[in-house]
Tab-separated table of C-alpha atoms in Angstrom:
chain	number	residue	atom	x	y	z
Y	29	MET	CA	-79.779	10.901	14.093
Y	30	GLU	CA	-81.812	11.660	17.288
Y	31	ASP	CA	-84.440	8.910	17.156
Y	32	SER	CA	-81.451	6.416	16.463
Y	33	LEU	CA	-79.701	7.702	19.944
Y	34	SER	CA	-83.203	7.607	21.784
Y	35	ASN	CA	-83.922	4.165	20.898
Y	36	MET	CA	-80.508	3.242	21.554
Y	37	TYR	CA	-80.730	4.982	25.280
Y	38	ARG	CA	-83.926	3.097	25.486
Y	39	ASN	CA	-82.854	-0.386	24.298
Y	40	SER	CA	-80.089	0.314	26.991
Y	41	PHE	CA	-82.530	0.388	30.000
Y	42	ASN	CA	-84.421	-2.725	28.868
Y	43	GLY	CA	-81.440	-5.526	30.243
Y	44	LEU	CA	-81.306	-3.224	33.771
Y	45	PRO	CA	-82.590	-4.722	36.663
Y	46	THR	CA	-85.840	-3.550	38.584
Y	47	ILE	CA	-85.276	-0.750	40.777
Y	48	ARG	CA	-86.430	-2.214	44.054
Y	49	GLU	CA	-85.742	1.308	45.690
Y	50	PRO	CA	-88.777	3.982	45.568
Y	51	VAL	CA	-87.820	7.308	43.517
Y	52	GLN	CA	-88.457	10.296	45.686
Y	53	MET	CA	-90.947	12.244	43.888
Y	54	THR	CA	-90.717	16.318	44.191
Y	55	SER	CA	-93.807	18.197	45.916
Y	56	ALA	CA	-94.396	19.916	43.000
Y	57	TYR	CA	-94.524	16.479	40.536
Y	58	SER	CA	-96.522	14.673	43.376
Y	59	SER	CA	-99.979	15.684	43.092
Y	60	VAL	CA	-99.849	14.825	39.179
Y	61	LEU	CA	-97.093	11.605	39.283
Y	62	PRO	CA	-97.854	9.059	41.922
Y	63	SER	CA	-95.044	7.623	43.476
Y	64	TYR	CA	-94.376	4.090	42.206
Y	65	GLY	CA	-91.592	2.102	43.078
Y	66	THR	CA	-89.846	0.337	40.042
Y	67	LYS	CA	-88.649	2.279	36.442
Y	68	ARG	CA	-91.172	0.583	34.647
Y	69	ASP	CA	-93.884	2.186	36.869
Y	70	VAL	CA	-91.975	5.581	36.494
Y	71	GLY	CA	-92.548	5.132	32.715
Y	72	LYS	CA	-96.281	4.482	33.020
Y	73	ALA	CA	-97.040	7.582	34.958
Y	74	LEU	CA	-94.969	9.524	32.371
Y	75	LEU	CA	-96.853	8.325	29.665
Y	76	GLN	CA	-100.132	8.292	31.092
Y	77	THR	CA	-99.468	12.265	32.300
Y	78	LEU	CA	-98.573	12.290	27.890
Y	79	GLY	CA	-100.760	11.124	26.956
Y	80	GLN	CA	-103.583	13.685	28.572
Y	81	PRO	CA	-105.081	16.306	26.741
Y	82	SER	CA	-102.860	18.784	25.585
Y	83	ASN	CA	-105.388	21.464	26.932
Y	84	ALA	CA	-104.448	20.165	30.484
Y	85	VAL	CA	-102.542	21.802	33.228
Y	86	ARG	CA	-98.654	20.652	33.437
Y	87	ASP	CA	-97.020	20.681	35.898
Y	88	ARG	CA	-93.302	21.860	35.746
Y	89	LYS	CA	-90.153	20.240	37.450
Y	90	ALA	CA	-87.871	21.789	39.446
Y	91	PRO	CA	-84.559	21.569	38.586
Y	92	MET	CA	-82.588	19.764	41.214
Y	93	ASP	CA	-85.633	16.939	40.281
Y	94	TRP	CA	-84.138	17.370	36.700
Y	95	ASN	CA	-80.441	17.148	38.265
Y	96	ALA	CA	-81.099	14.167	40.424
Y	97	ALA	CA	-83.022	12.526	37.829
Y	98	LEU	CA	-79.925	12.732	35.207
Y	99	ASN	CA	-77.745	11.676	37.991
Y	100	MET	CA	-79.481	8.678	38.290
Y	101	HIS	CA	-79.744	7.798	34.908
Y	102	VAL	CA	-75.674	7.963	34.707
Y	103	ARG	CA	-75.404	6.102	37.851
Y	104	LEU	CA	-77.783	3.118	36.334
Y	105	SER	CA	-76.001	3.608	33.388
Y	106	ASP	CA	-72.266	3.337	34.344
Y	107	LYS	CA	-73.431	0.484	36.623
Y	108	ASP	CA	-74.489	-1.448	33.741
Y	109	LYS	CA	-71.920	-0.726	31.441
Y	110	ASN	CA	-69.384	-1.836	34.087
Y	111	LYS	CA	-71.665	-4.973	34.510
Y	112	ALA	CA	-71.813	-5.528	31.432
Y	113	GLU	CA	-67.851	-4.525	30.815
Y	114	THR	CA	-66.997	-7.595	33.141
Y	115	GLN	CA	-69.297	-9.996	32.041
Y	116	ARG	CA	-67.643	-9.106	28.279
Y	117	ASP	CA	-64.320	-10.222	29.754
Y	118	ALA	CA	-65.555	-13.494	31.365
Y	119	SER	CA	-67.343	-14.195	28.231
Y	120	ASN	CA	-63.947	-13.679	26.162
Y	121	ARG	CA	-61.869	-15.371	28.954
Y	122	LEU	CA	-64.166	-18.548	28.774
Y	123	ILE	CA	-64.356	-18.236	24.968
Y	124	LYS	CA	-60.985	-18.456	24.943
Y	125	GLU	CA	-59.816	-21.056	27.276
Y	126	LEU	CA	-62.876	-23.243	25.732
Y	127	ASP	CA	-61.249	-22.617	22.490
Y	128	GLN	CA	-57.808	-23.556	23.721
Y	129	LYS	CA	-58.827	-26.771	25.512
Y	130	THR	CA	-60.713	-27.659	22.486
Y	131	LYS	CA	-57.299	-27.379	20.391
Y	132	SER	CA	-55.765	-29.151	22.784
Y	133	LYS	CA	-57.792	-31.840	23.222
Y	134	GLN	CA	-58.086	-32.388	19.510
Y	135	ALA	CA	-54.134	-31.802	18.841
Y	136	GLU	CA	-54.169	-34.176	21.701
Y	137	ILE	CA	-56.660	-36.888	20.272
Y	138	ASN	CA	-54.796	-35.983	16.983
Y	139	ARG	CA	-51.497	-37.299	19.005
Y	140	ARG	CA	-53.175	-40.409	20.511
Y	141	LEU	CA	-54.781	-41.418	16.386
Y	142	GLN	CA	-50.896	-41.333	15.360
Y	143	ASP	CA	-49.871	-42.828	18.126
Y	144	ARG	CA	-52.011	-45.850	17.429
Y	145	ILE	CA	-52.104	-45.664	13.809
Y	146	THR	CA	-47.778	-46.376	14.318
Y	147	THR	CA	-48.632	-48.943	16.343
Y	148	VAL	CA	-51.219	-50.591	14.475
Y	149	ALA	CA	-49.001	-50.358	11.773
Y	150	TYR	CA	-46.101	-52.310	13.140
Y	151	TRP	CA	-48.163	-55.030	14.655
Y	152	LYS	CA	-49.323	-55.276	10.952
Y	153	GLN	CA	-45.939	-55.105	10.166
Y	154	ARG	CA	-44.939	-58.293	11.983
Y	155	LEU	CA	-48.926	-60.497	11.051
Y	156	ASN	CA	-47.303	-59.528	7.046
Y	157	THR	CA	-43.758	-60.600	7.940
Y	158	GLU	CA	-45.208	-63.619	9.740
Y	159	HIS	CA	-47.695	-64.103	7.039
Y	160	ALA	CA	-44.939	-64.401	4.379
Y	161	ALA	CA	-42.736	-66.152	6.687
Y	162	ILE	CA	-45.665	-68.787	7.432
Y	163	CYS	CA	-46.501	-68.716	3.182
Y	164	GLN	CA	-42.888	-69.827	2.703
Y	165	GLU	CA	-42.873	-72.591	5.284
Y	166	ILE	CA	-46.332	-74.352	3.063
Y	167	THR	CA	-44.727	-74.347	0.838
Y	168	ASN	CA	-41.366	-75.951	1.982
Y	169	LEU	CA	-43.384	-78.629	3.587
Y	170	SER	CA	-45.684	-79.076	0.132
Y	171	MET	CA	-42.457	-79.434	-1.406
Y	172	SER	CA	-41.106	-81.790	1.746
Y	173	LYS	CA	-44.062	-83.838	1.605
Y	174	LYS	CA	-44.388	-84.199	-2.231
Y	175	LYS	CA	-40.716	-85.662	-1.903
Y	176	THR	CA	-41.600	-88.258	0.935
Y	177	GLN	CA	-43.996	-89.436	-1.985
Y	178	GLN	CA	-42.211	-89.767	-4.352
Y	179	ALA	CA	-39.650	-91.528	-1.866
Y	180	LEU	CA	-42.900	-93.898	-1.159
Y	181	ALA	CA	-43.636	-94.448	-4.832
Y	182	SER	CA	-40.442	-95.477	-5.285
Y	183	THR	CA	-40.385	-98.125	-3.180
Y	184	GLU	CA	-43.042	-99.835	-5.303
Y	185	LEU	CA	-40.708	-100.456	-7.592
Y	186	PRO	CA	-37.640	-102.325	-5.762
Y	187	THR	CA	-40.472	-103.893	-4.269
Y	188	GLU	CA	-42.194	-105.723	-7.120
Y	189	VAL	CA	-38.073	-106.303	-8.065
Y	190	SER	CA	-37.656	-108.620	-5.075
Y	191	HIS	CA	-40.355	-109.917	-5.070
Y	192	ASN	CA	-39.410	-111.181	-8.815
Y	193	CYS	CA	-36.472	-112.297	-7.735
Y	194	LEU	CA	-37.400	-114.426	-4.768
Y	195	LYS	CA	-40.176	-115.620	-7.088
Y	196	ASN	CA	-37.680	-116.788	-9.778
Y	197	ARG	CA	-35.622	-118.468	-7.780
Y	198	GLU	CA	-38.040	-120.710	-6.884
Y	199	ASN	CA	-37.914	-121.984	-10.318
Y	200	ARG	CA	-33.922	-123.357	-9.349
Y	201	GLU	CA	-34.582	-127.294	-9.420
Y	202	ALA	CA	-33.419	-130.087	-7.383
Y	203	ILE	CA	-30.898	-129.378	-5.400
Y	204	ASP	CA	-29.904	-126.042	-6.409
Y	205	LEU	CA	-33.830	-125.217	-4.548
Y	206	VAL	CA	-31.816	-124.470	-1.657
Y	207	GLN	CA	-32.384	-121.013	1.230
Y	208	ASP	CA	-29.540	-119.840	0.903
Y	209	LEU	CA	-27.800	-116.538	1.893
Y	210	VAL	CA	-29.616	-114.994	-1.204
Y	211	ASP	CA	-33.037	-115.903	-0.445
Y	212	ASP	CA	-32.417	-114.722	3.258
Y	213	GLU	CA	-31.281	-111.406	2.696
Y	214	LEU	CA	-33.762	-111.035	0.285
Y	215	ILE	CA	-36.581	-111.582	2.691
Y	216	ASN	CA	-35.081	-108.987	4.766
Y	217	GLU	CA	-34.930	-106.489	1.739
Y	218	LEU	CA	-38.676	-107.119	1.561
Y	219	ASN	CA	-39.168	-106.499	5.495
Y	220	MET	CA	-37.025	-103.446	5.432
Y	221	LEU	CA	-39.099	-101.932	2.463
Y	222	SER	CA	-42.302	-102.557	3.249
Y	223	GLU	CA	-41.187	-101.136	7.216
Y	224	VAL	CA	-39.794	-98.011	5.017
Y	225	GLN	CA	-43.151	-97.533	3.487
Y	226	LYS	CA	-44.828	-97.344	6.707
Y	227	LEU	CA	-42.587	-95.005	8.480
Y	228	LEU	CA	-42.753	-92.436	5.223
Y	229	ALA	CA	-46.845	-92.938	5.258
Y	230	THR	CA	-46.530	-92.413	8.550
Y	231	ARG	CA	-44.427	-89.014	7.649
Y	232	ILE	CA	-46.749	-88.017	4.766
Y	233	GLY	CA	-49.348	-88.223	7.282
Y	234	ASP	CA	-48.018	-85.748	10.304
Y	235	SER	CA	-46.446	-83.811	7.255
Y	236	ASP	CA	-50.824	-83.206	6.118
Y	237	GLN	CA	-51.461	-82.731	9.937
Y	238	ARG	CA	-48.615	-79.809	9.923
Y	239	LEU	CA	-50.170	-77.677	7.102
Y	240	LYS	CA	-53.962	-78.325	8.318
Y	241	ASN	CA	-52.383	-75.698	11.448
Y	242	LEU	CA	-50.045	-73.789	9.298
Y	243	ASN	CA	-52.806	-73.221	6.608
Y	244	ASP	CA	-55.353	-72.593	10.088
Y	245	CYS	CA	-52.553	-69.760	11.444
Y	246	LYS	CA	-52.547	-68.584	8.219
Y	247	SER	CA	-56.283	-67.964	7.944
Y	248	LYS	CA	-55.673	-66.478	11.601
Y	249	LEU	CA	-53.347	-64.404	10.346
Y	250	GLU	CA	-55.525	-63.120	6.891
Y	251	TYR	CA	-57.976	-62.612	8.950
Y	252	ASP	CA	-55.895	-60.261	11.873
Y	253	ILE	CA	-54.296	-58.280	8.643
Y	254	ARG	CA	-57.435	-57.652	7.371
Y	255	ASP	CA	-58.635	-56.182	10.694
Y	256	LYS	CA	-55.679	-53.835	10.813
Y	257	GLU	CA	-56.312	-52.685	7.244
Y	258	GLU	CA	-59.429	-51.616	7.860
Y	259	CYS	CA	-58.169	-50.392	11.270
Y	260	LEU	CA	-55.636	-48.050	9.654
Y	261	ARG	CA	-58.149	-46.875	6.798
Y	262	LEU	CA	-60.393	-45.567	9.149
Y	263	ASP	CA	-58.070	-44.245	11.747
Y	264	GLU	CA	-55.829	-42.510	9.032
Y	265	HIS	CA	-59.528	-40.965	7.151
Y	266	CYS	CA	-59.906	-39.640	11.521
Y	267	TYR	CA	-56.361	-38.713	10.996
Y	268	LYS	CA	-56.999	-36.230	8.013
Y	269	LEU	CA	-60.426	-35.481	9.538
Y	270	ASN	CA	-60.340	-30.940	10.892
Y	271	ASN	CA	-63.162	-28.960	11.459
Y	272	GLY	CA	-63.095	-27.518	7.862
Y	273	SER	CA	-63.726	-31.164	6.430
Y	274	ALA	CA	-66.709	-31.360	4.201
Y	275	GLY	CA	-69.423	-35.119	5.410
Y	276	LEU	CA	-69.153	-34.006	8.971
Y	277	GLN	CA	-71.935	-34.786	11.145
Y	278	GLN	CA	-71.979	-34.773	15.101
Y	279	VAL	CA	-73.059	-38.256	16.414
Y	280	ALA	CA	-75.305	-38.297	19.488
Y	281	GLN	CA	-74.710	-40.680	22.551
Y	282	PRO	CA	-71.278	-42.086	21.452
Y	283	THR	CA	-70.776	-43.947	24.108
Y	284	LEU	CA	-73.246	-46.588	22.477
Y	285	TYR	CA	-70.731	-47.141	20.354
Y	286	ASP	CA	-68.596	-48.821	23.121
Y	287	GLY	CA	-70.382	-52.206	23.776
Y	288	HIS	CA	-68.080	-54.056	21.359
Y	289	THR	CA	-65.041	-52.894	22.227
Y	290	THR	CA	-61.896	-54.685	23.365
Y	291	THR	CA	-59.263	-53.612	25.749
Y	292	VAL	CA	-55.301	-52.293	24.010
Y	293	ASP	CA	-54.222	-55.316	26.085
Y	294	LYS	CA	-56.889	-57.782	24.904
Y	295	HIS	CA	-56.341	-56.263	21.126
Y	296	GLU	CA	-52.691	-56.906	21.007
Y	297	SER	CA	-52.424	-60.248	23.148
Y	298	PHE	CA	-54.750	-61.140	20.301
Y	299	SER	CA	-52.582	-60.795	17.491
Y	300	GLN	CA	-49.174	-61.727	20.011
Y	301	ASP	CA	-51.356	-64.859	20.323
Y	302	ASN	CA	-51.499	-64.852	16.663
Y	303	LEU	CA	-48.218	-64.909	15.756
Y	304	GLU	CA	-46.961	-66.874	18.903
Y	305	LYS	CA	-49.158	-70.127	17.654
Y	306	SER	CA	-48.214	-69.223	13.626
Y	307	GLU	CA	-44.453	-69.008	15.110
Y	308	ILE	CA	-44.955	-72.232	16.982
Y	309	ALA	CA	-46.349	-74.127	13.499
Y	310	ARG	CA	-43.474	-72.618	11.554
Y	311	VAL	CA	-40.803	-74.411	14.369
Y	312	MET	CA	-42.498	-77.413	13.840
Y	313	SER	CA	-42.732	-77.949	10.669
Y	314	CYS	CA	-39.029	-77.062	9.740
Y	315	LEU	CA	-38.652	-80.362	12.312
Y	316	GLN	CA	-41.391	-81.857	9.773
Y	317	ARG	CA	-39.295	-81.118	7.614
Y	318	GLU	CA	-36.232	-82.475	9.403
Y	319	LEU	CA	-38.041	-85.279	9.696
Y	320	ASN	CA	-39.101	-86.315	6.538
Y	321	ASP	CA	-35.512	-85.141	4.870
Y	322	PHE	CA	-34.047	-87.527	7.683
Y	323	SER	CA	-36.467	-90.746	6.786
Y	324	ILE	CA	-35.829	-90.709	2.960
Y	325	ASN	CA	-32.339	-90.507	3.802
Y	326	LYS	CA	-31.837	-92.989	6.453
Y	327	SER	CA	-34.377	-95.219	4.660
Y	328	ASN	CA	-32.318	-94.771	1.023
Y	329	ASP	CA	-29.179	-95.175	2.915
Y	330	GLU	CA	-30.509	-98.298	4.603
Y	331	LEU	CA	-32.163	-100.054	1.528
Y	332	GLN	CA	-29.003	-98.719	-0.625
Y	333	LYS	CA	-26.616	-100.962	2.118
Y	334	GLN	CA	-28.899	-103.758	1.820
Y	335	SER	CA	-29.238	-103.790	-2.426
Y	336	GLU	CA	-25.743	-103.780	-2.378
Y	337	LEU	CA	-25.596	-107.179	0.358
Y	338	VAL	CA	-28.085	-108.575	-2.279
Y	339	GLY	CA	-25.863	-108.348	-4.888
Y	340	SER	CA	-22.646	-109.597	-2.848
Y	341	MET	CA	-25.055	-112.693	-1.926
Y	342	PHE	CA	-25.905	-113.521	-5.707
Y	343	ARG	CA	-22.412	-112.861	-6.433
Y	344	LEU	CA	-20.901	-114.973	-4.287
Y	345	ARG	CA	-23.969	-117.435	-4.830
Y	346	LEU	CA	-22.856	-116.810	-8.856
Y	347	LYS	CA	-19.701	-118.009	-7.934
Y	348	GLU	CA	-20.352	-120.660	-6.105
Y	349	LEU	CA	-22.512	-122.450	-8.849
Y	350	THR	CA	-20.459	-121.226	-11.446
Y	351	THR	CA	-17.031	-123.393	-9.786
Y	352	ALA	CA	-19.274	-126.292	-8.754
Y	353	LYS	CA	-20.234	-126.239	-12.102
Y	354	THR	CA	-16.636	-126.213	-13.522
Y	355	ASN	CA	-16.008	-129.208	-11.092
Y	356	LEU	CA	-19.037	-131.326	-12.778
Y	357	ASP	CA	-17.601	-129.578	-16.107
Y	358	GLY	CA	-14.469	-131.466	-15.251
Y	359	GLN	CA	-15.723	-134.577	-13.450
Y	360	LEU	CA	-17.481	-135.116	-16.864
Y	361	GLU	CA	-14.771	-134.698	-18.710
Y	362	LYS	CA	-12.914	-136.863	-16.780
Y	363	THR	CA	-15.904	-139.201	-16.086
Y	364	ASN	CA	-16.274	-139.183	-20.073
Y	365	GLN	CA	-12.703	-140.146	-20.497
Y	366	GLU	CA	-12.682	-142.681	-18.287
Y	367	ILE	CA	-16.042	-144.464	-20.068
Y	368	SER	CA	-14.145	-144.531	-23.052
Y	369	CYS	CA	-10.930	-146.391	-20.518
Y	370	VAL	CA	-13.261	-148.772	-19.186
Y	371	GLU	CA	-14.671	-148.653	-22.607
Y	372	ASP	CA	-11.972	-150.037	-24.437
Y	373	SER	CA	-10.460	-152.363	-21.482
Y	374	LEU	CA	-14.073	-153.937	-22.238
Y	375	HIS	CA	-13.582	-154.309	-25.287
Y	376	GLN	CA	-9.856	-155.693	-25.224
Y	377	LEU	CA	-11.428	-158.217	-22.500
Y	378	ARG	CA	-14.262	-159.198	-24.657
Y	379	GLU	CA	-11.207	-159.703	-26.904
Y	380	ALA	CA	-8.765	-161.520	-24.380
Y	381	LEU	CA	-12.547	-163.931	-24.502
Y	382	ARG	CA	-12.551	-164.495	-27.873
Y	383	SER	CA	-9.543	-165.618	-27.883
Y	384	LYS	CA	-9.621	-167.818	-25.188
Y	385	ASP	CA	-12.067	-169.755	-27.659
Y	386	GLY	CA	-9.083	-171.083	-30.241
Y	387	PRO	CA	-6.938	-173.159	-27.305
Y	388	MET	CA	-10.061	-174.218	-25.513
Y	389	LYS	CA	-11.274	-175.983	-28.872
Y	390	VAL	CA	-8.256	-177.033	-29.410
Y	391	ALA	CA	-7.552	-178.501	-25.856
Y	392	THR	CA	-10.625	-179.810	-25.487
Y	393	THR	CA	-10.656	-181.385	-28.978
Y	394	ARG	CA	-7.257	-183.119	-28.496
Y	395	PHE	CA	-8.453	-184.348	-24.651
Y	396	ALA	CA	-11.672	-185.250	-26.893
Y	397	VAL	CA	-9.839	-187.082	-29.787
Y	398	ARG	CA	-7.546	-189.200	-26.987
Y	399	SER	CA	-10.022	-190.358	-24.836
Y	400	LYS	CA	-11.303	-192.913	-28.470
Y	401	ARG	CA	-7.443	-194.349	-27.815
Y	402	PRO	CA	-8.033	-197.883	-26.859
Y	403	ASN	CA	-7.566	-200.595	-24.283
Y	404	VAL	CA	-4.122	-200.048	-22.513
Y	405	GLU	CA	-3.303	-196.832	-24.655
Y	406	GLN	CA	-6.019	-194.786	-22.901
Y	407	THR	CA	-3.361	-193.911	-19.897
Y	408	ARG	CA	-2.972	-190.964	-17.581
Y	409	ASP	CA	-0.154	-189.394	-19.293
Y	410	TYR	CA	1.812	-186.689	-19.125
Y	411	VAL	CA	-0.101	-184.958	-22.070
Y	412	HIS	CA	-3.672	-186.026	-20.794
Y	413	GLY	CA	-2.480	-184.252	-17.616
Y	414	GLY	CA	-1.232	-181.564	-19.508
Y	415	LEU	CA	-4.537	-181.319	-21.764
Y	416	LEU	CA	-6.822	-181.132	-18.506
Y	417	SER	CA	-4.099	-178.253	-16.728
Y	418	GLU	CA	-4.502	-176.593	-19.605
Y	419	ILE	CA	-8.371	-177.157	-20.215
Y	420	ASN	CA	-8.579	-175.727	-16.500
Y	421	ASP	CA	-6.385	-172.718	-17.132
Y	422	ILE	CA	-8.049	-171.983	-19.835
Y	423	SER	CA	-11.758	-172.809	-18.596
Y	424	GLY	CA	-10.273	-170.581	-15.633
Y	425	SER	CA	-9.060	-168.129	-17.834
Y	426	GLN	CA	-12.315	-167.670	-19.388
Y	427	GLU	CA	-14.198	-167.626	-15.759
Y	428	ALA	CA	-11.885	-164.635	-14.631
Y	429	LEU	CA	-12.327	-163.045	-18.081
Y	430	LYS	CA	-16.129	-163.278	-17.554
Y	431	GLN	CA	-15.717	-162.314	-14.322
Y	432	GLN	CA	-13.715	-159.120	-15.540
Y	433	ILE	CA	-15.784	-158.090	-18.150
Y	434	ALA	CA	-18.412	-158.187	-15.861
Y	435	SER	CA	-17.103	-156.060	-13.421
Y	436	ALA	CA	-16.037	-153.711	-16.221
Y	437	GLU	CA	-19.704	-153.647	-17.630
Y	438	GLU	CA	-20.314	-152.668	-13.422
Y	439	THR	CA	-18.594	-149.693	-13.212
Y	440	LEU	CA	-19.182	-149.041	-17.328
Y	441	HIS	CA	-22.741	-148.740	-16.340
Y	442	ARG	CA	-21.937	-146.938	-12.226
Y	443	LEU	CA	-20.169	-144.273	-14.666
Y	444	LEU	CA	-22.826	-143.930	-17.356
Y	445	LYS	CA	-25.594	-143.345	-14.474
Y	446	ASN	CA	-22.416	-140.951	-12.894
Y	447	LYS	CA	-22.570	-138.735	-16.265
Y	448	GLU	CA	-26.080	-138.591	-16.528
Y	449	ARG	CA	-26.344	-137.362	-13.098
Y	450	LEU	CA	-23.104	-134.825	-13.591
Y	451	GLN	CA	-24.628	-133.725	-17.239
Y	452	GLN	CA	-28.093	-133.059	-15.461
Y	453	ASP	CA	-26.997	-131.774	-12.001
Y	454	ILE	CA	-24.662	-129.384	-14.873
Y	455	GLU	CA	-28.003	-128.243	-16.149
Y	456	ILE	CA	-28.996	-127.767	-13.006
Y	457	LYS	CA	-25.911	-125.179	-12.505
Y	458	LYS	CA	-26.612	-124.051	-15.735
Y	459	LYS	CA	-30.279	-123.082	-15.271
Y	460	SER	CA	-29.768	-122.017	-11.748
Y	461	ILE	CA	-27.057	-119.505	-12.769
Y	462	GLN	CA	-29.163	-118.437	-15.402
Y	463	ILE	CA	-32.250	-117.196	-13.050
Y	464	ASP	CA	-29.358	-115.643	-10.989
Y	465	GLU	CA	-27.469	-114.113	-13.659
Y	466	GLN	CA	-29.250	-113.243	-16.364
Y	467	GLN	CA	-33.448	-112.726	-14.274
Y	468	CYS	CA	-32.529	-111.752	-11.185
Y	469	LEU	CA	-29.504	-109.716	-11.553
Y	470	ARG	CA	-30.313	-107.657	-14.985
Y	471	LEU	CA	-33.430	-107.288	-12.917
Y	472	ARG	CA	-31.783	-105.196	-10.378
Y	473	LYS	CA	-29.315	-103.574	-12.738
Y	474	THR	CA	-32.661	-101.742	-14.060
Y	475	LEU	CA	-32.982	-100.280	-10.287
Y	476	SER	CA	-29.778	-98.590	-9.723
Y	477	TRP	CA	-31.271	-97.776	-6.315
Y	478	ARG	CA	-30.974	-94.101	-7.545
Y	479	GLY	CA	-34.349	-93.676	-8.622
Y	480	PHE	CA	-35.592	-94.060	-4.124
Y	481	ARG	CA	-34.124	-90.541	-3.782
Y	482	PRO	CA	-36.381	-88.309	-5.228
Y	483	ALA	CA	-35.284	-85.648	-8.051
Y	484	GLY	CA	-33.532	-82.773	-5.944
Y	485	MET	CA	-32.243	-84.475	-3.216
């Protein structure tokens, strides 16, 4: 116990500052102990004195010196104790202040991390919403493009049908090979189909460009979303760290990591720019879809009207051809009837001409026989005059009948020629009707002009 107290007392003096005042010694000790200016020197002197041989003469100290030394030790002890207490209180205050500051700073960083997580999550949510919207718009525009492609493909059959109609109508013959309203409207239909094909092809090209823009925006959004997810993962990990977390390590010179950082404004403007570009791309895509639908519907309506007009022209032309054929059939029937009548008349005329042969023979025979009368009997009497008149009348009748027969034969020939022309014209009309009705209209009925509008529209 005594040794421990001695050691504690000795250790309490080890950290004391050097005593600058010289220690005043009494005359009794001055001959034995030299005067030293420091406590360390006094200690050395005491040790040298204690180290002398035991038979040496030892000086005795005065009570006042003993009291002075004791008082000095007490004062020094109190001074050092007070200084230690002051230093201890300052250390405790410093520890508490620094601990409070560290905890406050850590709490502030936790709050800022939470705010940053909330902010990044907000931007991520906006990006995800826009990403879903642009993915849906890509699907919608792709469907619109597909419909436009189907509409463009649907114009191939009408174009082929119109070409075939014009080609078939080239097989009309003679006077029926005419540039009528049907041909004009078929040509107009082909021109309209050509314009529609160019328009739809342009719409498809524009849709491809819009799809490219949408996919570019989608890629940027996905890149930004991946960065946001990684940022949230890291920040949430940092938010969960505390002083007792495992795997903590002290990083030297954290400023080295600031070279690639950006400002908060740049961070938000980057995502805002991506969102705005995506929204603009979606708006343009919506307009493109509306243009596609308008072009398809407008083209379908115009082509359907043109098809109905072509059909009307075909029906009108067929009505004209049917009426003309009916008239020709009527004329042919009348001509046949007239031919039959002329043939009957011609037969009667020939019979009448043949009937004049007997009277002519009788009259000429009589005239010849009477010309053989002798001498004065050869008289131009009433019989002679009558016979001459009869012969002349019969001859005139025969001549008139012959002329009438010739005229009737010529009429019959004209009627036969007219009949042949009528028959030819009727055959031409039949062929024209067959081309327009059986080939063209039947071919156009296969269209119905519903195939141009894609399914689902």
